[in-house]
Coordinates of C-alpha atoms in Angstrom, one line a residue:
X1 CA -36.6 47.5 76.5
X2 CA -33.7 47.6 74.3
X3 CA -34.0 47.5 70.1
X4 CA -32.3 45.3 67.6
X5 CA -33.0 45.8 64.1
X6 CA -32.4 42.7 61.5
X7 CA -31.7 44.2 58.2
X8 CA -32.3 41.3 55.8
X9 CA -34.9 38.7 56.6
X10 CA -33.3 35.4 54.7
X11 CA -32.0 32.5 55.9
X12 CA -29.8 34.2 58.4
X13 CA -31.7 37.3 59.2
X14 CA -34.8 35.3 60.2
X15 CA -33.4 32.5 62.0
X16 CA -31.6 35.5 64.2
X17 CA -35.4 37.0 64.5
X18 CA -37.0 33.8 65.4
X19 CA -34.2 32.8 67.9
X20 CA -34.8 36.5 70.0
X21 CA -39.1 35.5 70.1
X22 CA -39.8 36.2 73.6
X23 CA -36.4 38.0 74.9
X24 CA -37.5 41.1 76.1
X25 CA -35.9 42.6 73.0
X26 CA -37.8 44.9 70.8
X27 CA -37.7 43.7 67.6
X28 CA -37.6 45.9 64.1
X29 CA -37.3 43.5 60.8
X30 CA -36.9 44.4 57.1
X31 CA -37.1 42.9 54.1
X32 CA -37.8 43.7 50.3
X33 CA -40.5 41.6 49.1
X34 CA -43.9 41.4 51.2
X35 CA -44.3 37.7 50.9
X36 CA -40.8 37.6 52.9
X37 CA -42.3 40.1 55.3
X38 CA -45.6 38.5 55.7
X39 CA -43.6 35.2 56.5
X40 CA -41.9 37.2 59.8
X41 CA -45.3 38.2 60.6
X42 CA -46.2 34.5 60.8
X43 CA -42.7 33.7 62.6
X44 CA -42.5 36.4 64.7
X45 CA -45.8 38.4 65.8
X46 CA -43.9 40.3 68.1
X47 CA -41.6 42.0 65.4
X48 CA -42.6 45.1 64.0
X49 CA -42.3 43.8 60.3
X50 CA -41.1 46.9 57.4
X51 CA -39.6 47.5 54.2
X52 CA -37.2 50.7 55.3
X53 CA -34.1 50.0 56.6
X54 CA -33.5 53.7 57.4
X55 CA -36.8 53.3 60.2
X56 CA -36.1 50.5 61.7
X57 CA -32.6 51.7 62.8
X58 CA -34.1 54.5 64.3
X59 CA -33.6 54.0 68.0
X60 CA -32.5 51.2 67.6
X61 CA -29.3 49.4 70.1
X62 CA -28.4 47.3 67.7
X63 CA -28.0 46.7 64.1
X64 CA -28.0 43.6 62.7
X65 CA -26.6 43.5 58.9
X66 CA -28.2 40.2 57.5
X67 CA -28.3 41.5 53.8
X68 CA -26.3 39.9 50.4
X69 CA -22.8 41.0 50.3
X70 CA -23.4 43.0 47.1
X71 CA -26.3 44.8 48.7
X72 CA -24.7 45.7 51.8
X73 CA -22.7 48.5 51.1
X74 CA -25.7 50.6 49.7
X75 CA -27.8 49.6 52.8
X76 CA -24.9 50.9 55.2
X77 CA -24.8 54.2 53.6
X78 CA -29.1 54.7 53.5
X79 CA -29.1 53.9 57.3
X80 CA -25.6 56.0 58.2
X81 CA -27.9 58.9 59.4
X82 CA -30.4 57.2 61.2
X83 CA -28.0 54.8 63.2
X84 CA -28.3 56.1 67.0
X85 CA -25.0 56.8 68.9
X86 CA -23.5 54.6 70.8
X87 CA -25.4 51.6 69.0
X88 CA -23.6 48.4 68.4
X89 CA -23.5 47.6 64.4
X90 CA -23.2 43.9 63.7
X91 CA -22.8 42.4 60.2
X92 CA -23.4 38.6 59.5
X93 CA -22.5 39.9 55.6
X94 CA -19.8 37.4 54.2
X95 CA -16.4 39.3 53.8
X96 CA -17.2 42.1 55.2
X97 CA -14.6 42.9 57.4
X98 CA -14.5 45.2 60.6
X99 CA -12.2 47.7 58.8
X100 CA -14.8 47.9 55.9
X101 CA -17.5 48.5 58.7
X102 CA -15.3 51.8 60.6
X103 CA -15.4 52.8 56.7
X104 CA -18.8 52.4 56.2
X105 CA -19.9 54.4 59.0
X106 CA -16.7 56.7 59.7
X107 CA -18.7 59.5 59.6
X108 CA -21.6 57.9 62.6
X109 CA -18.6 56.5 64.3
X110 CA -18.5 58.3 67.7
X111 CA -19.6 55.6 70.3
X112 CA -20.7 53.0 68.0
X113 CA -19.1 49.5 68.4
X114 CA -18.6 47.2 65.5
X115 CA -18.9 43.2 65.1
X116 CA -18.7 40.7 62.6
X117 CA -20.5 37.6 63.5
X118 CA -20.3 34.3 60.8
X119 CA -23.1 31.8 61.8
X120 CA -23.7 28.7 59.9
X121 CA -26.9 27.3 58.3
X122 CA -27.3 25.0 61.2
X123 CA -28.4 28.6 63.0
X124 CA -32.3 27.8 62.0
X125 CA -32.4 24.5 64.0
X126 CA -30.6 26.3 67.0
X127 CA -27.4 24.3 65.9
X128 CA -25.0 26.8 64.5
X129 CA -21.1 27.3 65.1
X130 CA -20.4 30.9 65.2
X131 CA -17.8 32.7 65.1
X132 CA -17.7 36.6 66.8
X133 CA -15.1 39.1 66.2
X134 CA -14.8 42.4 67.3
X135 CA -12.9 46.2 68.1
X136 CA -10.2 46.1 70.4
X137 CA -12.0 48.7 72.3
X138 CA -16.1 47.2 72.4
X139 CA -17.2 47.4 75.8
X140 CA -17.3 43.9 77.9
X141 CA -20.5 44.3 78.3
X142 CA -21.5 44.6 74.5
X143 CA -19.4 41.7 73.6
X144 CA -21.3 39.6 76.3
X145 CA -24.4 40.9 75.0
X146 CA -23.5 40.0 71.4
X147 CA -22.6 36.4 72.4
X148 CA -25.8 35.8 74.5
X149 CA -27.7 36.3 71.3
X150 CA -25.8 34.2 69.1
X151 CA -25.5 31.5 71.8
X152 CA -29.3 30.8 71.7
X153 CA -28.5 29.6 68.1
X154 CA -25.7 27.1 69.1
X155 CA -22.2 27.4 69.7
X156 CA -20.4 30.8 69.8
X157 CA -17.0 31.1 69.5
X158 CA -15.0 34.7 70.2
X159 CA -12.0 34.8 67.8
X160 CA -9.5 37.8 66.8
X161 CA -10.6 38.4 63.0
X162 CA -7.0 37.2 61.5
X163 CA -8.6 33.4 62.2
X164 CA -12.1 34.2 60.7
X165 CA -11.5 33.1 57.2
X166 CA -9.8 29.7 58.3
X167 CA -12.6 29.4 61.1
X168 CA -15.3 29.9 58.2
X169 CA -13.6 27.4 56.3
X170 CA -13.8 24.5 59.2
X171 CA -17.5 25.8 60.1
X172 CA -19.6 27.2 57.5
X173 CA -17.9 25.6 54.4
X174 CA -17.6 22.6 57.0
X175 CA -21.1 22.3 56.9
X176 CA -20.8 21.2 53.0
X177 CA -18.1 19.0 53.6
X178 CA -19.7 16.8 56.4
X179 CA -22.9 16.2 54.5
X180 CA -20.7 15.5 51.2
X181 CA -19.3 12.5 53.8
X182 CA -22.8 12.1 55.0
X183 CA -24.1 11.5 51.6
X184 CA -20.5 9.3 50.5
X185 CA -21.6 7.4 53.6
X186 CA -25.5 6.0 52.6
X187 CA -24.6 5.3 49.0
X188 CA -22.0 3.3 50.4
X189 CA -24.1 1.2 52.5
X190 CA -27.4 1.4 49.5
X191 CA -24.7 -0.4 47.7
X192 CA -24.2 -2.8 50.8
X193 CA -28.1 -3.5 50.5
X194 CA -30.0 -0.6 52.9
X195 CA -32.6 1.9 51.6
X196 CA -31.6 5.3 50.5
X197 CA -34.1 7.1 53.3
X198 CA -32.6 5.0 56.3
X199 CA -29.2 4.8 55.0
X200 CA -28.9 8.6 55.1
X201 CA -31.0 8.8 58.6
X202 CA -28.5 6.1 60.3
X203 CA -25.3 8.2 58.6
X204 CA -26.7 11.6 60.2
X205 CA -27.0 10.0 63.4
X206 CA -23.6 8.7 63.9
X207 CA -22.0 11.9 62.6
X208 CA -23.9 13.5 65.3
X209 CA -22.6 10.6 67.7
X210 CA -19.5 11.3 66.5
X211 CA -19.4 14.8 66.8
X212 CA -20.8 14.4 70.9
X213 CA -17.7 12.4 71.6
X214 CA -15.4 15.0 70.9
X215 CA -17.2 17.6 72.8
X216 CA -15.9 16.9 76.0
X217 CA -12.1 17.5 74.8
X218 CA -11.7 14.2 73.7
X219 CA -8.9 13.6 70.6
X220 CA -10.3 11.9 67.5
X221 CA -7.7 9.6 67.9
X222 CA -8.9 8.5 71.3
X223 CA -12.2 7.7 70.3
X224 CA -11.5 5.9 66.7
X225 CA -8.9 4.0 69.0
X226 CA -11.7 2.6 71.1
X227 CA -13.7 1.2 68.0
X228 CA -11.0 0.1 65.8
X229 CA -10.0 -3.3 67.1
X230 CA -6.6 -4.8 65.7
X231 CA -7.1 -6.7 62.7
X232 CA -10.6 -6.0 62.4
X233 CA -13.2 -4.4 59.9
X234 CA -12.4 -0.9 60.9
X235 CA -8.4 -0.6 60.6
X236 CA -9.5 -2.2 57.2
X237 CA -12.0 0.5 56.9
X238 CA -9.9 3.7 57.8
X239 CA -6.6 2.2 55.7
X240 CA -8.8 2.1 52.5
X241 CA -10.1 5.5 52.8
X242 CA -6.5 7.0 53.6
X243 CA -5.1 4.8 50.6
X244 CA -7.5 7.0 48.9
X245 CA -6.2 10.1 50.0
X246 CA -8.9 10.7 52.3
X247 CA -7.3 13.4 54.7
X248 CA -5.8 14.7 52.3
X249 CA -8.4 15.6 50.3
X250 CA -10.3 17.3 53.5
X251 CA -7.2 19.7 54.0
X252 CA -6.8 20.5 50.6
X253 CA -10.8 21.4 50.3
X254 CA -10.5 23.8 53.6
X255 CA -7.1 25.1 51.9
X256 CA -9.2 25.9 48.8
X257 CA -12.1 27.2 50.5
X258 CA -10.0 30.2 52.2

Protein backbone atom coordinates (compact mmCIF):
# COMPACT_ATOMS: atom_id res chain seq x y z
CA UNK A 1 0.00 0.00 0.00
CA UNK A 2 1.58 3.04 -1.06
CA UNK A 3 1.71 6.56 1.20
CA UNK A 4 0.76 10.07 0.39
CA UNK A 5 1.23 12.59 2.91
CA UNK A 6 -0.94 16.06 2.61
CA UNK A 7 0.92 18.73 4.27
CA UNK A 8 -1.71 21.38 4.93
CA UNK A 9 -5.22 20.41 5.57
CA UNK A 10 -7.26 23.74 4.05
CA UNK A 11 -9.25 24.17 1.41
CA UNK A 12 -6.96 22.37 -0.96
CA UNK A 13 -5.16 20.00 1.24
CA UNK A 14 -8.52 18.48 2.43
CA UNK A 15 -10.46 18.36 -0.66
CA UNK A 16 -7.18 16.32 -2.06
CA UNK A 17 -7.65 13.98 1.33
CA UNK A 18 -11.28 13.57 0.92
CA UNK A 19 -11.15 12.83 -2.89
CA UNK A 20 -8.33 9.63 -2.14
CA UNK A 21 -11.21 8.08 0.77
CA UNK A 22 -11.24 4.64 -0.21
CA UNK A 23 -8.18 4.36 -2.80
CA UNK A 24 -6.03 1.97 -1.45
CA UNK A 25 -3.76 4.80 -0.53
CA UNK A 26 -2.45 5.15 2.83
CA UNK A 27 -3.13 8.37 3.96
CA UNK A 28 -0.86 10.72 6.49
CA UNK A 29 -2.55 14.44 7.03
CA UNK A 30 -1.22 17.42 8.98
CA UNK A 31 -2.37 20.37 10.04
CA UNK A 32 -1.63 23.12 12.86
CA UNK A 33 -4.70 23.70 14.81
CA UNK A 34 -6.64 20.51 16.37
CA UNK A 35 -10.06 21.69 15.43
CA UNK A 36 -8.67 21.53 11.60
CA UNK A 37 -7.40 18.01 12.51
CA UNK A 38 -10.38 16.83 14.22
CA UNK A 39 -12.42 17.94 11.13
CA UNK A 40 -10.11 15.27 8.86
CA UNK A 41 -10.93 12.92 11.44
CA UNK A 42 -14.63 13.48 10.66
CA UNK A 43 -13.84 13.59 6.78
CA UNK A 44 -11.61 11.03 6.51
CA UNK A 45 -11.43 8.08 9.28
CA UNK A 46 -9.07 6.41 7.31
CA UNK A 47 -6.25 9.12 7.53
CA UNK A 48 -3.95 8.94 10.15
CA UNK A 49 -4.60 12.61 11.33
CA UNK A 50 -1.07 14.66 12.98
CA UNK A 51 0.50 17.82 13.63
CA UNK A 52 4.30 16.93 12.39
CA UNK A 53 5.09 17.28 9.04
CA UNK A 54 8.54 15.69 9.56
CA UNK A 55 6.34 12.09 10.59
CA UNK A 56 4.08 11.93 8.26
CA UNK A 57 6.68 12.12 5.43
CA UNK A 58 8.38 9.37 6.83
CA UNK A 59 7.81 6.49 4.38
CA UNK A 60 5.94 8.17 2.66
CA UNK A 61 5.56 7.89 -1.73
CA UNK A 62 4.43 10.97 -2.02
CA UNK A 63 4.40 14.42 -0.72
CA UNK A 64 1.75 16.57 -1.10
CA UNK A 65 2.64 20.39 -0.32
CA UNK A 66 -0.88 21.98 0.42
CA UNK A 67 0.54 24.72 2.80
CA UNK A 68 0.41 28.93 2.43
CA UNK A 69 2.98 30.17 0.19
CA UNK A 70 4.77 32.08 3.01
CA UNK A 71 4.78 28.86 5.12
CA UNK A 72 6.11 26.65 2.66
CA UNK A 73 9.56 27.20 2.45
CA UNK A 74 10.11 26.52 6.23
CA UNK A 75 8.02 23.33 5.96
CA UNK A 76 10.26 22.09 2.96
CA UNK A 77 13.38 22.40 4.91
CA UNK A 78 11.75 20.58 8.51
CA UNK A 79 10.82 17.62 6.26
CA UNK A 80 14.21 17.59 3.83
CA UNK A 81 15.51 14.79 6.04
CA UNK A 82 12.66 12.72 6.52
CA UNK A 83 11.55 12.77 2.74
CA UNK A 84 12.25 8.95 1.55
CA UNK A 85 14.27 8.46 -1.78
CA UNK A 86 12.79 8.16 -4.70
CA UNK A 87 9.50 9.80 -3.45
CA UNK A 88 7.58 12.02 -5.67
CA UNK A 89 7.24 15.73 -4.04
CA UNK A 90 4.16 17.60 -5.30
CA UNK A 91 3.31 21.28 -4.30
CA UNK A 92 -0.17 22.74 -4.92
CA UNK A 93 1.68 26.05 -3.15
CA UNK A 94 0.84 29.12 -5.48
CA UNK A 95 4.17 30.30 -7.23
CA UNK A 96 6.15 27.97 -6.26
CA UNK A 97 7.89 26.87 -9.13
CA UNK A 98 9.75 23.45 -10.03
CA UNK A 99 13.11 25.22 -9.98
CA UNK A 100 12.29 26.55 -6.39
CA UNK A 101 11.38 22.83 -5.50
CA UNK A 102 15.09 21.12 -6.94
CA UNK A 103 16.22 24.15 -4.48
CA UNK A 104 14.38 23.22 -1.72
CA UNK A 105 15.35 19.80 -1.61
CA UNK A 106 18.83 19.84 -3.61
CA UNK A 107 20.33 18.20 -0.93
CA UNK A 108 17.32 14.93 -0.88
CA UNK A 109 17.32 15.15 -4.52
CA UNK A 110 18.73 11.70 -5.71
CA UNK A 111 15.58 9.90 -7.11
CA UNK A 112 13.03 12.18 -6.05
CA UNK A 113 10.65 13.56 -8.79
CA UNK A 114 9.06 16.98 -8.51
CA UNK A 115 5.46 18.40 -9.60
CA UNK A 116 3.54 21.43 -9.35
CA UNK A 117 -0.03 20.85 -9.53
CA UNK A 118 -2.68 24.21 -9.58
CA UNK A 119 -6.19 23.03 -8.81
CA UNK A 120 -9.05 25.30 -8.55
CA UNK A 121 -11.64 25.75 -5.73
CA UNK A 122 -14.10 23.87 -7.66
CA UNK A 123 -11.62 20.81 -6.46
CA UNK A 124 -14.05 20.22 -3.18
CA UNK A 125 -17.17 19.50 -5.38
CA UNK A 126 -15.06 17.10 -7.66
CA UNK A 127 -15.21 20.02 -10.27
CA UNK A 128 -11.81 21.42 -10.52
CA UNK A 129 -9.48 22.39 -13.70
CA UNK A 130 -6.09 21.47 -12.98
CA UNK A 131 -3.19 22.12 -14.27
CA UNK A 132 0.07 19.48 -13.86
CA UNK A 133 3.60 20.34 -14.61
CA UNK A 134 6.51 18.46 -14.15
CA UNK A 135 10.66 17.45 -14.67
CA UNK A 136 11.69 16.58 -17.99
CA UNK A 137 12.95 13.44 -16.53
CA UNK A 138 9.66 12.04 -13.99
CA UNK A 139 9.05 8.66 -14.84
CA UNK A 140 5.77 7.90 -17.05
CA UNK A 141 4.57 6.09 -14.69
CA UNK A 142 4.72 8.84 -11.83
CA UNK A 143 3.18 11.43 -14.07
CA UNK A 144 0.24 8.87 -14.71
CA UNK A 145 0.03 8.41 -11.17
CA UNK A 146 -0.07 12.08 -10.36
CA UNK A 147 -2.92 12.73 -12.86
CA UNK A 148 -5.08 9.78 -11.71
CA UNK A 149 -5.21 11.58 -8.43
CA UNK A 150 -6.06 14.85 -9.54
CA UNK A 151 -8.52 13.56 -12.12
CA UNK A 152 -10.83 12.24 -9.39
CA UNK A 153 -11.24 16.03 -8.66
CA UNK A 154 -12.21 17.14 -12.21
CA UNK A 155 -10.40 17.95 -15.13
CA UNK A 156 -6.49 17.55 -15.33
CA UNK A 157 -4.61 19.13 -17.78
CA UNK A 158 -0.62 18.29 -18.36
CA UNK A 159 1.08 21.58 -19.42
CA UNK A 160 5.05 22.52 -19.75
CA UNK A 161 5.35 25.15 -16.77
CA UNK A 162 6.10 28.31 -19.20
CA UNK A 163 1.91 28.21 -19.71
CA UNK A 164 1.13 27.78 -15.91
CA UNK A 165 0.80 31.31 -15.06
CA UNK A 166 -1.50 32.10 -18.12
CA UNK A 167 -3.33 28.67 -17.47
CA UNK A 168 -3.93 29.87 -13.78
CA UNK A 169 -5.20 33.02 -15.00
CA UNK A 170 -7.99 31.34 -17.39
CA UNK A 171 -8.68 28.62 -14.49
CA UNK A 172 -8.28 29.54 -11.05
CA UNK A 173 -8.59 33.40 -11.33
CA UNK A 174 -11.33 32.19 -14.00
CA UNK A 175 -13.20 30.93 -11.38
CA UNK A 176 -13.66 34.74 -9.99
CA UNK A 177 -14.44 35.99 -13.26
CA UNK A 178 -17.33 33.64 -14.25
CA UNK A 179 -19.18 34.07 -10.98
CA UNK A 180 -18.48 38.08 -11.27
CA UNK A 181 -20.66 37.35 -14.76
CA UNK A 182 -22.85 34.98 -12.83
CA UNK A 183 -23.66 37.59 -10.31
CA UNK A 184 -23.76 40.63 -13.36
CA UNK A 185 -26.20 38.16 -14.75
CA UNK A 186 -29.21 37.77 -11.67
CA UNK A 187 -29.12 41.44 -10.83
CA UNK A 188 -29.77 41.92 -14.30
CA UNK A 189 -32.75 39.89 -14.49
CA UNK A 190 -33.88 41.04 -10.33
CA UNK A 191 -34.04 44.29 -12.17
CA UNK A 192 -36.15 42.57 -15.06
CA UNK A 193 -38.62 41.40 -12.07
CA UNK A 194 -37.12 37.67 -10.76
CA UNK A 195 -36.08 36.93 -7.22
CA UNK A 196 -32.48 37.28 -6.11
CA UNK A 197 -32.33 33.29 -4.94
CA UNK A 198 -33.73 31.92 -8.44
CA UNK A 199 -32.18 34.56 -10.48
CA UNK A 200 -28.70 33.47 -9.36
CA UNK A 201 -29.92 29.47 -9.47
CA UNK A 202 -31.19 29.90 -13.24
CA UNK A 203 -27.71 32.03 -14.11
CA UNK A 204 -25.48 29.02 -12.61
CA UNK A 205 -27.31 26.70 -14.57
CA UNK A 206 -26.97 28.03 -17.94
CA UNK A 207 -23.21 28.86 -17.39
CA UNK A 208 -22.98 25.25 -16.68
CA UNK A 209 -25.09 24.70 -19.97
CA UNK A 210 -22.94 26.75 -21.56
CA UNK A 211 -19.90 25.46 -20.43
CA UNK A 212 -21.25 21.53 -21.61
CA UNK A 213 -21.58 22.79 -25.11
CA UNK A 214 -18.17 23.58 -25.57
CA UNK A 215 -16.88 20.35 -24.18
CA UNK A 216 -17.14 18.39 -27.10
CA UNK A 217 -14.76 20.78 -29.28
CA UNK A 218 -17.41 22.93 -30.21
CA UNK A 219 -16.31 26.90 -31.06
CA UNK A 220 -18.19 29.55 -28.97
CA UNK A 221 -19.02 30.95 -32.00
CA UNK A 222 -20.80 27.85 -33.29
CA UNK A 223 -22.97 27.63 -30.45
CA UNK A 224 -23.93 31.55 -29.80
CA UNK A 225 -24.64 31.26 -33.67
CA UNK A 226 -27.35 28.74 -33.15
CA UNK A 227 -29.25 31.00 -30.51
CA UNK A 228 -28.73 34.32 -31.92
CA UNK A 229 -31.38 34.65 -34.52
CA UNK A 230 -30.96 37.77 -37.07
CA UNK A 231 -32.59 40.70 -35.84
CA UNK A 232 -33.59 39.26 -32.67
CA UNK A 233 -33.21 39.76 -28.81
CA UNK A 234 -29.88 38.25 -28.63
CA UNK A 235 -27.74 40.04 -31.52
CA UNK A 236 -29.29 42.93 -29.51
CA UNK A 237 -28.08 41.37 -26.48
CA UNK A 238 -24.42 40.47 -27.36
CA UNK A 239 -23.98 44.19 -29.43
CA UNK A 240 -24.82 45.97 -26.08
CA UNK A 241 -22.40 44.19 -24.02
CA UNK A 242 -19.47 44.51 -26.68
CA UNK A 243 -20.48 48.32 -27.06
CA UNK A 244 -19.61 48.12 -23.51
CA UNK A 245 -16.34 46.79 -23.88
CA UNK A 246 -17.27 43.47 -22.76
CA UNK A 247 -14.37 41.26 -24.21
CA UNK A 248 -12.32 43.59 -23.72
CA UNK A 249 -12.57 43.95 -20.36
CA UNK A 250 -12.21 39.89 -19.90
CA UNK A 251 -8.72 39.97 -21.73
CA UNK A 252 -7.56 42.82 -19.98
CA UNK A 253 -8.63 41.11 -16.37
CA UNK A 254 -6.59 37.68 -17.39
CA UNK A 255 -3.78 40.19 -18.66
CA UNK A 256 -3.77 41.74 -15.20
CA UNK A 257 -4.13 38.69 -13.30
CA UNK A 258 -0.62 37.09 -14.71
Amino acid sequence: MKKIAILGAGNMGSAIAESLVGTGYKLAVTAASAATLEKMRKACPEAECMHSNAEAVKDADIVVIAVKPYIAPGVMEEILPYVKRGALIVSVVAGLSLAALHDAFDRAADGLAFFRVIPNTAIRLGKSVTFISHDADAPASAVEEIDGIFSRSGKTFIIPEKDMAACTALASCGIAFFLRFIRAAAEGAVQLGLRPGFAAEVAAYTAEGAGELLKGGSHPEVEIDKVTTPGGITIRGLNEMERLGFTAAVIAALKASV
